[in-house]
N, C-alpha and C. Protein backbone atom coordinates (compact mmCIF):
# COMPACT_ATOMS: atom_id res chain seq x y z
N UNK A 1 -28.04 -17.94 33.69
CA UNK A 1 -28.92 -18.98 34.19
C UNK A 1 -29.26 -19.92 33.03
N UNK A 2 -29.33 -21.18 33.25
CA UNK A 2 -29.33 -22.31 32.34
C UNK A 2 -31.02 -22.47 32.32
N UNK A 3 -31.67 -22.60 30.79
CA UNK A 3 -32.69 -22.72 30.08
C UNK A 3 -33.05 -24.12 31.30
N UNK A 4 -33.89 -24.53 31.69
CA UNK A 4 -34.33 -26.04 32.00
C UNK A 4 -35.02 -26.74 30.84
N UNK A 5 -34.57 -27.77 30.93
CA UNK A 5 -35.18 -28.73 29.72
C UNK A 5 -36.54 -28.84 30.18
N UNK A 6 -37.31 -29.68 29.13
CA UNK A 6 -38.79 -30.24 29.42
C UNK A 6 -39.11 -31.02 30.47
N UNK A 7 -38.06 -31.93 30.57
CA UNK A 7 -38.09 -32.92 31.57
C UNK A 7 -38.10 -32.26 33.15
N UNK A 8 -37.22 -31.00 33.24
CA UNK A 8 -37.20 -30.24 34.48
C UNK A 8 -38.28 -29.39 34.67
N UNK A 9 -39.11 -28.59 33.62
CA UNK A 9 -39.68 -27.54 33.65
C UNK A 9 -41.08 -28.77 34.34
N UNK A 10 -41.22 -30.30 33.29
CA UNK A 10 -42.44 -31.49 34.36
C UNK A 10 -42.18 -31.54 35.90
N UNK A 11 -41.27 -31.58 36.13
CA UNK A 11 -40.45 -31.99 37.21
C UNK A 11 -40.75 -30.81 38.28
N UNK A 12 -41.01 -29.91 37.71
CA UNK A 12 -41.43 -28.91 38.75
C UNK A 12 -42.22 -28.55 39.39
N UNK A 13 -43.38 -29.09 38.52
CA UNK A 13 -44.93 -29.13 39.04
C UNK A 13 -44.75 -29.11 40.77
N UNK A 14 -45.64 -28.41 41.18
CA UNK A 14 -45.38 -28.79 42.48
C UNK A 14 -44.34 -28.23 43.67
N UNK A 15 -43.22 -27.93 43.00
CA UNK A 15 -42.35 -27.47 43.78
C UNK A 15 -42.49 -25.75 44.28
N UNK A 16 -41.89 -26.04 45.21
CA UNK A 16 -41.65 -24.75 46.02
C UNK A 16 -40.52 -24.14 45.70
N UNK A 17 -40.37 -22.57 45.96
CA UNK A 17 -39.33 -21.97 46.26
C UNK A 17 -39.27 -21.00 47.24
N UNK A 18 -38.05 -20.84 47.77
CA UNK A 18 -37.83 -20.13 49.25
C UNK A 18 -38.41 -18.80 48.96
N UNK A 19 -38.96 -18.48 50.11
CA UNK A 19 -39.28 -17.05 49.91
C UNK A 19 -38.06 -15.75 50.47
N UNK A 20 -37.74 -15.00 49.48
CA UNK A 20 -37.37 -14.00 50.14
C UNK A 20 -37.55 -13.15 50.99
N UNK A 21 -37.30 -13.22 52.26
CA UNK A 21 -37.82 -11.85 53.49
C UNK A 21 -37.12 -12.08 54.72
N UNK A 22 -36.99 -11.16 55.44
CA UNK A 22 -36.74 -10.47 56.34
C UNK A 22 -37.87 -9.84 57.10
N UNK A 23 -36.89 -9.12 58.39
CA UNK A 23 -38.26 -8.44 59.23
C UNK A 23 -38.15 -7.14 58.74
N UNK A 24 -39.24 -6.40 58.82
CA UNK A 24 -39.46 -4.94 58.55
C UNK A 24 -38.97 -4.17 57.22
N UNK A 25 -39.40 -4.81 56.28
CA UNK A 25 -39.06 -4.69 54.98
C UNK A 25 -39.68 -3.28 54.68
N UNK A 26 -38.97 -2.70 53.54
CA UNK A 26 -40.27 -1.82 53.09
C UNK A 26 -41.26 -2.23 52.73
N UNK A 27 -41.00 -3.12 51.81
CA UNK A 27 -42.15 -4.08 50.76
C UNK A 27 -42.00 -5.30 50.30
N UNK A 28 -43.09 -5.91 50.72
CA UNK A 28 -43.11 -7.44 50.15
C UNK A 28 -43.72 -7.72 49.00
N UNK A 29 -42.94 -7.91 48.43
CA UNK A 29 -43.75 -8.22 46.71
C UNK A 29 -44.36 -9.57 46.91
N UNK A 30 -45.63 -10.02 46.50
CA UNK A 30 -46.18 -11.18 46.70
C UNK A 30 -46.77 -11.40 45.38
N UNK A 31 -46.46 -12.65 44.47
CA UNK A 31 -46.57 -13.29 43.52
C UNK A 31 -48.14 -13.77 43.81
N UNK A 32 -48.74 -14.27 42.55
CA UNK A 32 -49.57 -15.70 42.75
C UNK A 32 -49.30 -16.50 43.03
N UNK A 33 -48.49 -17.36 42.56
CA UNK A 33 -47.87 -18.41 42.78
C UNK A 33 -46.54 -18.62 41.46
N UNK A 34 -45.53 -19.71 41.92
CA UNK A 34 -44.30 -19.35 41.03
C UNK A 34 -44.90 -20.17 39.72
N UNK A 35 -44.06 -19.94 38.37
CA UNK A 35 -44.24 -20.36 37.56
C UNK A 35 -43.24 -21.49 37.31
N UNK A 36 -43.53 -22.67 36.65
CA UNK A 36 -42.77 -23.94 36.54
C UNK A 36 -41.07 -23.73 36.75
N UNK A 37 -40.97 -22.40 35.21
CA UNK A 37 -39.66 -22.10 35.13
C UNK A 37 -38.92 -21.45 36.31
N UNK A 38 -39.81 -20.80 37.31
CA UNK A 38 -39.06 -20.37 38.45
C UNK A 38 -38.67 -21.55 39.03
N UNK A 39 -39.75 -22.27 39.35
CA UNK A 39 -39.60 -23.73 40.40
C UNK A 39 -38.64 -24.18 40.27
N UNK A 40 -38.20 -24.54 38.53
CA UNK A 40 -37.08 -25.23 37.93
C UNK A 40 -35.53 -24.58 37.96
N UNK A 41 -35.88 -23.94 38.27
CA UNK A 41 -34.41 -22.87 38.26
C UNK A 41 -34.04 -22.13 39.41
N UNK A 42 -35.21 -22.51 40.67
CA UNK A 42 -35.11 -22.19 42.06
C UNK A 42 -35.07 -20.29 42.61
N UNK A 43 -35.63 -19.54 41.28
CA UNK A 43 -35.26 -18.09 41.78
C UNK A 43 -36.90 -17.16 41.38
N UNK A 44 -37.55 -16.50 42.06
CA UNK A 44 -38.69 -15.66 41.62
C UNK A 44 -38.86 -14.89 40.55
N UNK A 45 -39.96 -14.76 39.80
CA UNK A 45 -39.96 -13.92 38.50
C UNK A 45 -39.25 -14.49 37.32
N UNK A 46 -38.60 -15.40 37.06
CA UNK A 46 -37.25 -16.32 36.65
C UNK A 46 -37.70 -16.09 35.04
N UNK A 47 -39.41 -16.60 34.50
CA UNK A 47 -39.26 -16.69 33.28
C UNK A 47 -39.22 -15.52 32.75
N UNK A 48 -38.69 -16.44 30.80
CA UNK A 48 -38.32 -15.16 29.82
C UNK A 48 -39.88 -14.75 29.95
N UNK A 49 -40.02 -13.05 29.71
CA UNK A 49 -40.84 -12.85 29.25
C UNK A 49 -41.64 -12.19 30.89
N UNK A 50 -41.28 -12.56 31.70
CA UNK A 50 -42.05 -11.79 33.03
C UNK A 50 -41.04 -10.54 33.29
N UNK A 51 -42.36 -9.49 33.60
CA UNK A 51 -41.66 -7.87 33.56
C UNK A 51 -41.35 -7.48 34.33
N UNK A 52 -41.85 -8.52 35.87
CA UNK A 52 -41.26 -7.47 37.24
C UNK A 52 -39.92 -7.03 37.24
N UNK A 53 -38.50 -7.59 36.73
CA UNK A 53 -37.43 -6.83 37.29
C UNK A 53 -37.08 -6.51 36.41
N UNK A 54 -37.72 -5.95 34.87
CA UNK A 54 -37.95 -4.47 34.02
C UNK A 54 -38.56 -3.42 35.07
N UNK A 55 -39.39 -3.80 35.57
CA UNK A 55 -40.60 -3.16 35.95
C UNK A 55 -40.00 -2.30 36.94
N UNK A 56 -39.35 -3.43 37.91
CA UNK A 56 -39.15 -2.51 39.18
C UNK A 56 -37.40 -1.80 38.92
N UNK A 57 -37.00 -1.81 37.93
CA UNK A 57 -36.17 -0.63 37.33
C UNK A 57 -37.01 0.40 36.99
N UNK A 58 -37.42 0.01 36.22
CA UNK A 58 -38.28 0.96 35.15
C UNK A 58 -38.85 2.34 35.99
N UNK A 59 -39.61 1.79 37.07
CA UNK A 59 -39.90 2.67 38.25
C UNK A 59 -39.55 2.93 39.37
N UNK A 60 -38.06 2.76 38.99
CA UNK A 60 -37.18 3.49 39.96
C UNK A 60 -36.91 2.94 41.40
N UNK A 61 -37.67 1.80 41.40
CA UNK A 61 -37.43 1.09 42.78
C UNK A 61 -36.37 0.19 42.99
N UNK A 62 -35.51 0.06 42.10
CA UNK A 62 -34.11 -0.67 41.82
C UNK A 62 -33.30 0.41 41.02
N UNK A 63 -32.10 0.39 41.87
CA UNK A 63 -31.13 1.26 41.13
C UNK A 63 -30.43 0.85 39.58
N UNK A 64 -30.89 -0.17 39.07
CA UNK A 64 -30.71 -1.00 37.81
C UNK A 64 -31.65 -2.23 38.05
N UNK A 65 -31.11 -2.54 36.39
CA UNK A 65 -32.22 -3.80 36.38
C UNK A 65 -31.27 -4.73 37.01
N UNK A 66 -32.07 -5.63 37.73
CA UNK A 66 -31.90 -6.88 38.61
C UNK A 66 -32.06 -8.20 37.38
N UNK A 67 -31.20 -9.17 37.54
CA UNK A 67 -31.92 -10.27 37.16
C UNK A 67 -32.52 -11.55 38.39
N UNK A 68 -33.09 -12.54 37.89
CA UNK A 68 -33.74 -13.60 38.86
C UNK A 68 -32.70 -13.84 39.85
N UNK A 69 -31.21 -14.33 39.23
CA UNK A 69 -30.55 -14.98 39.69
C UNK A 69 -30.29 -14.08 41.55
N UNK A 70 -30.54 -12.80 41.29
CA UNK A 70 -30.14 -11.73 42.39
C UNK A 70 -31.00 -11.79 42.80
N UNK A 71 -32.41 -12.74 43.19
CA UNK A 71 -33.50 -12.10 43.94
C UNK A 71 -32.97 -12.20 45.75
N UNK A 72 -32.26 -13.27 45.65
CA UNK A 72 -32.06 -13.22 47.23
C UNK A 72 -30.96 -11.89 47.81
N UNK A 73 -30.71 -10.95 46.45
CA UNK A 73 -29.97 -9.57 47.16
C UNK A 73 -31.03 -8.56 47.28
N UNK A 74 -32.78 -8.65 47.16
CA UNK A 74 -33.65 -8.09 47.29
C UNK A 74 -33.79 -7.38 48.70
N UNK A 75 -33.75 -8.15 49.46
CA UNK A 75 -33.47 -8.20 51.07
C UNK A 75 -33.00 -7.25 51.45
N UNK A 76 -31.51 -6.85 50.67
CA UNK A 76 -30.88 -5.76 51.16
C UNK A 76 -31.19 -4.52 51.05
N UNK A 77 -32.12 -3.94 50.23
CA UNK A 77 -32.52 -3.29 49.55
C UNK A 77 -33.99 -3.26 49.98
N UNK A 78 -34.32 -4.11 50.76
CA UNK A 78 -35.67 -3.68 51.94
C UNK A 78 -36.92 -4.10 51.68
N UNK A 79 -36.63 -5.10 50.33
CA UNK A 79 -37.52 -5.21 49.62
C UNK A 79 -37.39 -7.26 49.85
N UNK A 80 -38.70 -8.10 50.11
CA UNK A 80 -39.14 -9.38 50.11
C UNK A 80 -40.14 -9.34 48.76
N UNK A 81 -39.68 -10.90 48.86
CA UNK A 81 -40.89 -11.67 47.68
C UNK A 81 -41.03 -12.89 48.23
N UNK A 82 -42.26 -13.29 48.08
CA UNK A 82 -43.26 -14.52 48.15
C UNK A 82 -44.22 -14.46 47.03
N UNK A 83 -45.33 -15.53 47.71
CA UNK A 83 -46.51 -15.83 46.82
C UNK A 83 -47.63 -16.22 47.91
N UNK A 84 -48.79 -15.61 47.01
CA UNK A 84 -49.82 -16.29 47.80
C UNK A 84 -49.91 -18.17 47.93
N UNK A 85 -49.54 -18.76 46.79
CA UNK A 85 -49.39 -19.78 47.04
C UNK A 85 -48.69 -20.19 46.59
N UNK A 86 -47.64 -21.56 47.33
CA UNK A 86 -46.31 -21.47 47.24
C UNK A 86 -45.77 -22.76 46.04
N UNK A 87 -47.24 -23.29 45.55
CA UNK A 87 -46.48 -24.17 44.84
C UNK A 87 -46.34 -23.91 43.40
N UNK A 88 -45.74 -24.59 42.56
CA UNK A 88 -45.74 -24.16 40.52
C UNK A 88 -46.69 -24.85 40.34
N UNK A 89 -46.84 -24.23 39.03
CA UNK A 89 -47.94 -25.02 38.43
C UNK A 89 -47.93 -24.06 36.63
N UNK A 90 -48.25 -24.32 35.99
CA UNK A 90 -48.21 -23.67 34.32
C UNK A 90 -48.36 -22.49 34.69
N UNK A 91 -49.88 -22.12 35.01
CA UNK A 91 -50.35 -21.23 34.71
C UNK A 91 -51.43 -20.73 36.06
N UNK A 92 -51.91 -19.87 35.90
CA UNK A 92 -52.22 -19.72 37.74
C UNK A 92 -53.73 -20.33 37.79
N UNK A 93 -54.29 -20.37 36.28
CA UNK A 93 -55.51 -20.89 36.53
C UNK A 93 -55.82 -21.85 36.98
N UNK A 94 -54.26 -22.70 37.11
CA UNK A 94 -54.76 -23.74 38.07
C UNK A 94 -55.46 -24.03 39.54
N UNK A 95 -54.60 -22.75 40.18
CA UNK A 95 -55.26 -22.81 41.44
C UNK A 95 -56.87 -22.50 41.96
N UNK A 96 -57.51 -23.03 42.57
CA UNK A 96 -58.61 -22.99 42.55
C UNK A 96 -58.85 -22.13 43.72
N UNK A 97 -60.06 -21.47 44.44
CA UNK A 97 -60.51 -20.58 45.35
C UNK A 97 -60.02 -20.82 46.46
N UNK A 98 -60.11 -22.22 47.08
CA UNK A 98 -59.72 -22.84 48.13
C UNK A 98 -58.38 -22.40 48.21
N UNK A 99 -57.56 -22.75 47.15
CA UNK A 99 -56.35 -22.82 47.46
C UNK A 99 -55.45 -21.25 47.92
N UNK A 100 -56.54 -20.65 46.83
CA UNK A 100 -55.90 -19.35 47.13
C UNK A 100 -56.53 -18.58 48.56
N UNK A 101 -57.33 -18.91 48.89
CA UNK A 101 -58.30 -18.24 50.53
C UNK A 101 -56.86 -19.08 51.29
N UNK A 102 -56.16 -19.98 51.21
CA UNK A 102 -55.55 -20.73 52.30
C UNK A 102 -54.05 -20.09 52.09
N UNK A 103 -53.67 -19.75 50.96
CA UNK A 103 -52.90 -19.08 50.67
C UNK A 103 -52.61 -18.01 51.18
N UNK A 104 -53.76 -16.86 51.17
CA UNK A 104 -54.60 -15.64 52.00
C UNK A 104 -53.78 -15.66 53.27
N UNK A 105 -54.56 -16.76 54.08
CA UNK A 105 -54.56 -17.12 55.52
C UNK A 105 -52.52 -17.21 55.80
N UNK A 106 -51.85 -17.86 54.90
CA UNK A 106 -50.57 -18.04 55.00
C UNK A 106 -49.93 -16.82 55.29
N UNK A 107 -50.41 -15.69 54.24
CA UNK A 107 -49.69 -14.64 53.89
C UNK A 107 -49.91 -14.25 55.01
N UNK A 108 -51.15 -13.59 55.44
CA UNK A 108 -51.40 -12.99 56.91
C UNK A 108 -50.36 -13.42 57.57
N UNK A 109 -50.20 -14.54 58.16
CA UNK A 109 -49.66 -15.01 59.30
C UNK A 109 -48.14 -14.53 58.55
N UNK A 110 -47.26 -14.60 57.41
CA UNK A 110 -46.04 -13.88 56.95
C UNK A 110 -45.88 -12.17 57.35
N UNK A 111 -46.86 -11.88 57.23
CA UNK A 111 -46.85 -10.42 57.05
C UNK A 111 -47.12 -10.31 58.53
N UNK A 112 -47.71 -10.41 59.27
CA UNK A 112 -47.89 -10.65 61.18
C UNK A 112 -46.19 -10.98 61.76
N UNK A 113 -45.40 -12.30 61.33
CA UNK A 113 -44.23 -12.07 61.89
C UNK A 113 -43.47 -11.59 60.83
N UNK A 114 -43.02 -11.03 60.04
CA UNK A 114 -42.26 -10.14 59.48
C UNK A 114 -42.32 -8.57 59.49
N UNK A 115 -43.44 -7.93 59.49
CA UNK A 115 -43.99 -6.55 59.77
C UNK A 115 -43.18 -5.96 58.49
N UNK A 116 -43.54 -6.31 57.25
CA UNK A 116 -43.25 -5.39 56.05
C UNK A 116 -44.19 -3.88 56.17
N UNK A 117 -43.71 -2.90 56.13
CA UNK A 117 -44.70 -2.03 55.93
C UNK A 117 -45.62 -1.84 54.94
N UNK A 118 -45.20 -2.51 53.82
CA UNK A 118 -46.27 -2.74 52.42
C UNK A 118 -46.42 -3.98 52.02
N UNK A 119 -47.23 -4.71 51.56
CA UNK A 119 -47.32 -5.73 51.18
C UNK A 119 -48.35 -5.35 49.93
N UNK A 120 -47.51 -5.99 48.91
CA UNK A 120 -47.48 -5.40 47.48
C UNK A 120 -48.02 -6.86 46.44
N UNK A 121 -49.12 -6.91 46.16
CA UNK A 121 -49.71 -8.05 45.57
C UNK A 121 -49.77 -7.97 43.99
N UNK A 122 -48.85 -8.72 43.14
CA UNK A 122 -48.93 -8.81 42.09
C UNK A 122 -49.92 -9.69 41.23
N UNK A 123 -51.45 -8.94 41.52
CA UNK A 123 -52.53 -9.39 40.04
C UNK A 123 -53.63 -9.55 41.29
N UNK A 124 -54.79 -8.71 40.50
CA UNK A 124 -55.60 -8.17 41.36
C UNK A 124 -56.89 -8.81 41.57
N UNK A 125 -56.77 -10.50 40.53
CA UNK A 125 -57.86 -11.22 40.64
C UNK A 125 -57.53 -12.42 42.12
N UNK A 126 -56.29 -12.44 41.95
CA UNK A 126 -55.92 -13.60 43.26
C UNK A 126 -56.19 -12.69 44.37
N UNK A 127 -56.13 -11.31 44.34
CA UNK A 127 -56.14 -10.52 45.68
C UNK A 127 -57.10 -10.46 45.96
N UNK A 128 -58.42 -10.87 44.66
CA UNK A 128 -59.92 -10.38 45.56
C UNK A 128 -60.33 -11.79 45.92
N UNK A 129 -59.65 -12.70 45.68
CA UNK A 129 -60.01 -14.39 45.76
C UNK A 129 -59.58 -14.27 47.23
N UNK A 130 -58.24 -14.83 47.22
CA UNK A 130 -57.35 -15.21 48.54
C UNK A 130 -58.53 -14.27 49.84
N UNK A 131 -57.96 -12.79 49.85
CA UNK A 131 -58.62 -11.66 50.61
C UNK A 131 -59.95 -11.48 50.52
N UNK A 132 -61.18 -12.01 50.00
CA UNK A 132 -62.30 -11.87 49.58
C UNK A 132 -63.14 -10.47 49.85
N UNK A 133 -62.10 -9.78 48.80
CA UNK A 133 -62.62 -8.23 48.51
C UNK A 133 -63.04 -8.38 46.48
N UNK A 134 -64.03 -9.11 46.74
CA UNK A 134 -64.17 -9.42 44.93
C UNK A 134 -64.57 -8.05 43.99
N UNK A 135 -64.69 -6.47 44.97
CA UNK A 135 -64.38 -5.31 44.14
C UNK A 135 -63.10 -4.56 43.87
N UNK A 136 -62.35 -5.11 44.73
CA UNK A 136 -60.96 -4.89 45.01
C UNK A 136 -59.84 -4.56 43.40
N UNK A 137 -59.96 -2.97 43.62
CA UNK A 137 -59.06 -2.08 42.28
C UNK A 137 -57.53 -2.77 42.40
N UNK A 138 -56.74 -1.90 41.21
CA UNK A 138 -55.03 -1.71 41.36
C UNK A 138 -55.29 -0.50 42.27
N UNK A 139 -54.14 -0.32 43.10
CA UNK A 139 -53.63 0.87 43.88
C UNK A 139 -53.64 0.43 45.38
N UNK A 140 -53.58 1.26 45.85
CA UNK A 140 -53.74 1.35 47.56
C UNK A 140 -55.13 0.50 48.05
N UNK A 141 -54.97 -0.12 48.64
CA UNK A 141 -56.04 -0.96 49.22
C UNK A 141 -57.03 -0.45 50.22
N UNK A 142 -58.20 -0.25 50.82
CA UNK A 142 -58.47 0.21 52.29
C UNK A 142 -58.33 -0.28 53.50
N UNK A 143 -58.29 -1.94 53.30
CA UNK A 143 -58.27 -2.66 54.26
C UNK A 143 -56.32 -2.94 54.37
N UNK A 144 -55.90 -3.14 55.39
CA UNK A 144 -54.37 -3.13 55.72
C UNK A 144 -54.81 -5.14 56.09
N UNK A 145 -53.38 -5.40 55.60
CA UNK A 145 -53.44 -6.61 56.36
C UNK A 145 -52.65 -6.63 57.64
N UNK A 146 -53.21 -6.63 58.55
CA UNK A 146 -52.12 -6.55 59.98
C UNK A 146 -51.87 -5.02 60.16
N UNK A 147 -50.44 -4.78 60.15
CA UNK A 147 -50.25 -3.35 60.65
C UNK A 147 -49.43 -3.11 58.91
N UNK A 148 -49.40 -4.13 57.79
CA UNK A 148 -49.28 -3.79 56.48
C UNK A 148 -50.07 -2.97 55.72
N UNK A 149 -49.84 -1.83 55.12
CA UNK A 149 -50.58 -1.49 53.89
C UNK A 149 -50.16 -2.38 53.08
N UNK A 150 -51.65 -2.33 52.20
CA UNK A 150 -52.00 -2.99 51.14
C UNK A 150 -51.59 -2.80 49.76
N UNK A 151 -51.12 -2.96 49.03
CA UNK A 151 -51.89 -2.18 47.67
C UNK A 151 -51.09 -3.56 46.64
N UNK A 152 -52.04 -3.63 45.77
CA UNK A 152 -52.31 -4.15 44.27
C UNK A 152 -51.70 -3.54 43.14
N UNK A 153 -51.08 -4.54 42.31
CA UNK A 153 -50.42 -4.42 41.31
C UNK A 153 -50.84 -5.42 40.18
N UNK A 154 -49.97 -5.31 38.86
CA UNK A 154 -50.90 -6.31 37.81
C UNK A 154 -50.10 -6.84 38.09
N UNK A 155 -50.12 -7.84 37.38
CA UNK A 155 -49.57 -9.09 37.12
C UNK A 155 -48.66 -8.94 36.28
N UNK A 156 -47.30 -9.21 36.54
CA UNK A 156 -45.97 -8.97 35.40
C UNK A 156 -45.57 -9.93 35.02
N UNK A 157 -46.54 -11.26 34.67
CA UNK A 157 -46.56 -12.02 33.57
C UNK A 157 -46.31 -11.79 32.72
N UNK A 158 -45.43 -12.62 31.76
CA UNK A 158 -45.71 -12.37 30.37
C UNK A 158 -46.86 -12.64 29.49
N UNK A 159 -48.03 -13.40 30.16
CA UNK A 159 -49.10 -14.21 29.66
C UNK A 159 -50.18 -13.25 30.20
N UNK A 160 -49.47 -11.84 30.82
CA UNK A 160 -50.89 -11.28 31.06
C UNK A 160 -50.72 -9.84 29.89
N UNK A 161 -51.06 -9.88 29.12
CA UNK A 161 -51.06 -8.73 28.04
C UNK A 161 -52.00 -7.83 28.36
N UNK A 162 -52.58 -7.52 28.98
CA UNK A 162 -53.35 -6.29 29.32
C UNK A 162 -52.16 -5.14 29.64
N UNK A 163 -51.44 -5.67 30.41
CA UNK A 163 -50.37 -4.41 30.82
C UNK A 163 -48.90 -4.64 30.29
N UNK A 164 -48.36 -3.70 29.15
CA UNK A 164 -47.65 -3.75 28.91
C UNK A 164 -46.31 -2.95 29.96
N UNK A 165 -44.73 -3.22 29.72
CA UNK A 165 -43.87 -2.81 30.47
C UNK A 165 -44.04 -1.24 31.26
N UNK A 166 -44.04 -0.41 29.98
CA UNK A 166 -44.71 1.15 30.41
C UNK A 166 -45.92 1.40 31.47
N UNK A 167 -46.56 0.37 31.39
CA UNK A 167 -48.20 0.76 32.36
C UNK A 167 -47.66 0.03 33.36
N UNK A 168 -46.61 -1.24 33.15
CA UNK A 168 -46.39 -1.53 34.67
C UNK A 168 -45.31 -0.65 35.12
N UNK A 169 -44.31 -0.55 34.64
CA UNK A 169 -43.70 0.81 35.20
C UNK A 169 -44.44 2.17 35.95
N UNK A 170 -45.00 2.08 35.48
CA UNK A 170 -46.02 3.51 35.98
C UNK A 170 -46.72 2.96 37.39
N UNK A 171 -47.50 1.57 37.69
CA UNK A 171 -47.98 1.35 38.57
C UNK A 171 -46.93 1.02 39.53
N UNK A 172 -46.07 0.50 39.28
CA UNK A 172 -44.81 0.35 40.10
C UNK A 172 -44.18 1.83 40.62
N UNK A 173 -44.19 2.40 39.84
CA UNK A 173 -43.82 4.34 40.39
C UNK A 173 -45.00 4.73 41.52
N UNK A 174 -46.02 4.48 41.13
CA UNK A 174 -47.15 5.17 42.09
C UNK A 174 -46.67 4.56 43.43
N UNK A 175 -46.20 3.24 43.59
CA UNK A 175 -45.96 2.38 44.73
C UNK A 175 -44.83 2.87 45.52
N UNK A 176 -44.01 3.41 44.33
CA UNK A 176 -42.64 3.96 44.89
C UNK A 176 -42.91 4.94 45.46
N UNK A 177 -43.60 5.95 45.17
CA UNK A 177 -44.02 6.94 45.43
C UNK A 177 -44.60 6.89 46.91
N UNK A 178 -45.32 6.35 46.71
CA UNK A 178 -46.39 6.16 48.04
C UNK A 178 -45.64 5.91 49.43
N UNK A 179 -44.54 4.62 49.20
CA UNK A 179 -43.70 4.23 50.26
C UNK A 179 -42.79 5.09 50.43
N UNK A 180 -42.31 6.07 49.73
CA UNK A 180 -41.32 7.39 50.11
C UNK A 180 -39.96 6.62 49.80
């Protein structure tokens, strides 16, 4: 996959990318929202430095590591990705409450006609925003969205250093675990 210049990574602001899914997934991985370099390069998780498809090797939920370019072979493998909200932007602090409660409301209505059995939220501050559960842990959720279980994951940013590859591996195993 080709680096995007500066001019593309501006250029992205804003943009969307397709979401990966199907009906009756095991699990829908759901982003915050994409990062410039995804936008720019049209594939999820895309930048250097983000751990999800370490991660979801790491814990066993991919039979090898995946790169970006393969997210649309996710599908086969039972597994969707989205975002709570669908546009780029730097960094997620951009999005504001609003955006993410409407975001919320989107996902519902995704997860209603698709019927993933998990819906798997990567970073646990947009999950208590969007969902307005503002005590809302990592792990299994109580509240289901629809006929989805819930559960929370960190954020496999590279800009989120609280959790390094190993601790997200591990939270990614518990998930594996859980879905059988």
């Amino acid at each position: 996959m080709k680096r995007p210049t500066r001019d593309e990574l501006a250029a992205a602001h804003g943009r969307r990318i397709p979401d990966r899914i199907a009906q009756d997934l095991k699990v829908l991985f759901c982003g915050i929202n994409p990062s410039l370099y995804s936008a720019a390069v049209g594939h999820h998780f895309a930048r250097p430095g983000n751990r999800f498809w370490p991660a979801l090797h790491a814990s066993g939920i991919t039979p090898r590591r995946f790169s970006p370019e393969e997210d649309v072979d996710m599908v086969q493998l039972g597994y969707g990705l989205t975002n709570v909200v669908s546009r780029a932007t730097a960094t997620a602090d951009e999005l504001d409450a609003d955006e993410l409660r409407a975001g919320g409301k989107t996902l519902a209505r995704k997860v209603a006609r698709y019927r993933p059995r998990v819906l798997a939220v990567l970073g646990v501050g947009a999950y208590r925003t969007a969902f307005g559960f503002p005590r809302a842990a990592l792990g299994l959720q109580d509240q289901p969205l629809g006929n989805a279980v819930v559960w929370v994951l960190p954020n496999p940013s590279g800009l989120n250093a609280h959790y390094q590859l190993g601790e997200l591996a591990k939270r990614f195993a518990e998930l594996r675990h859980a879905v059988g």
